[in-house]
Coordinates of C-alpha atoms in Angstrom, one line a residue:
M588 CA 33.7 -4.7 -45.2
E589 CA 35.7 -5.1 -48.4
V590 CA 38.8 -3.2 -48.9
F591 CA 40.4 -2.5 -52.5
R592 CA 43.9 -1.0 -52.9
R593 CA 42.9 -0.1 -56.4
L594 CA 39.6 0.6 -58.1
P595 CA 37.9 -2.5 -59.0
P596 CA 37.3 -3.6 -62.4
P597 CA 34.0 -2.4 -64.1
D598 CA 32.6 -5.9 -63.8
R599 CA 32.9 -5.7 -60.0
R600 CA 31.6 -2.3 -59.5
D601 CA 28.2 -2.5 -58.3
P602 CA 25.9 0.6 -57.6
C603 CA 26.5 2.0 -54.2
A604 CA 26.0 5.4 -52.2
L605 CA 29.6 6.9 -52.1
T606 CA 31.4 9.4 -50.4
I607 CA 34.9 10.5 -50.8
G608 CA 37.3 12.0 -48.2
N609 CA 40.4 11.6 -45.9
F610 CA 39.0 9.4 -43.1
D611 CA 42.2 9.4 -41.1
G612 CA 40.1 9.7 -38.0
V613 CA 36.4 9.5 -37.3
H614 CA 35.5 12.8 -35.6
S615 CA 32.2 14.3 -35.4
G616 CA 32.2 15.9 -38.8
H617 CA 33.2 12.4 -40.4
R618 CA 30.4 10.9 -38.2
A619 CA 27.9 13.5 -39.7
V620 CA 29.0 12.7 -43.3
L621 CA 28.8 8.8 -42.5
G622 CA 25.5 9.2 -41.1
Q623 CA 24.2 11.1 -44.1
L624 CA 25.6 8.7 -46.3
R625 CA 23.7 5.8 -44.4
R626 CA 20.5 7.6 -44.6
R627 CA 20.6 8.2 -48.3
A628 CA 21.8 4.7 -49.1
D629 CA 18.9 3.4 -47.1
E630 CA 16.5 5.6 -48.9
L631 CA 17.9 4.3 -52.4
G632 CA 18.3 0.7 -51.2
L633 CA 22.1 0.7 -51.8
P634 CA 25.1 -0.3 -49.9
T635 CA 27.4 2.3 -48.7
C636 CA 31.0 2.9 -49.9
V637 CA 33.9 5.1 -48.7
L638 CA 36.7 6.1 -51.0
T639 CA 39.8 7.5 -49.2
F640 CA 43.2 7.9 -50.0
E641 CA 46.7 6.3 -49.1
P642 CA 48.9 7.9 -48.5
H643 CA 47.1 11.1 -47.2
P644 CA 47.2 13.5 -50.2
R645 CA 49.2 16.0 -47.9
E646 CA 52.1 13.3 -47.9
Y647 CA 51.9 12.5 -51.6
F648 CA 51.7 16.1 -52.7
A649 CA 54.6 17.0 -50.4
A650 CA 57.0 14.4 -51.7
L651 CA 55.8 15.3 -55.3
A652 CA 56.8 19.1 -54.6
A653 CA 60.0 18.1 -53.0
A654 CA 61.0 16.0 -56.0
Q655 CA 60.0 19.0 -58.1
D656 CA 62.1 21.3 -56.0
A657 CA 65.2 19.0 -56.3
R658 CA 64.8 19.0 -60.1
A659 CA 64.6 22.6 -60.1
A660 CA 67.7 23.2 -58.1

C-alpha cells in the first residue's frame, strides 16, 4: 500500500479503479463498497485506489464554521 498526503503529480498517476469516501472504520457498508471496487478493478485489470480525507470533513468544516462565526461576531 502506498499512502500519499497530497495528490501525486500527474506523471505518477497511473490508471486505477478509484473510490472516494470517509473510511474512518471498515463496517459492512464499507466492505461492500471495497468489494465492488475490487471486482470492477479485476474486470478492468486495474489496481485499486481509495481516496479519503484527513481530517474528517466534519472536523474540517466545523473548524471553518467556527472561524467564520468568530469573524462575524
